[in-house]
Amino acid sequence: MKFAVIGLGSFGSNIAKTLYEKNNEV
């Protein structure tokens, strides 16, 4: 379970980072 949570957290932070960078571009 812990590994799944860590994986989701990493995946979520990647999406947040991508959205943040896209917002900065525009």
Tab-separated table of C-alpha atoms in Angstrom:
chain	number	residue	atom	x	y	z
A	1	MET	CA	0.000	0.000	0.000
A	2	LYS	CA	2.765	2.453	0.912
A	3	PHE	CA	4.422	1.971	-2.479
A	4	ALA	CA	1.124	2.682	-4.237
A	5	VAL	CA	0.650	5.875	-2.219
A	6	ILE	CA	4.206	7.033	-2.982
A	7	GLY	CA	3.651	6.272	-6.685
A	8	LEU	CA	0.410	8.273	-6.754
A	9	GLY	CA	2.051	11.160	-4.906
A	10	SER	CA	4.915	11.240	-7.405
A	11	PHE	CA	2.462	11.044	-10.318
A	12	GLY	CA	0.329	13.835	-8.860
A	13	SER	CA	3.318	16.114	-8.277
A	14	ASN	CA	4.399	15.540	-11.890
A	15	ILE	CA	0.973	16.650	-13.153
A	16	ALA	CA	0.979	19.688	-10.854
A	17	LYS	CA	4.458	20.643	-12.070
A	18	THR	CA	3.388	20.306	-15.719
A	19	LEU	CA	0.252	22.418	-15.182
A	20	TYR	CA	2.282	25.025	-13.293
A	21	GLU	CA	4.846	25.271	-16.120
A	22	LYS	CA	2.083	25.535	-18.737
A	23	ASN	CA	0.473	28.372	-16.769
A	24	ASN	CA	3.818	30.168	-16.631
A	25	GLU	CA	4.265	29.867	-20.399
A	26	VAL	CA	0.991	31.615	-21.183
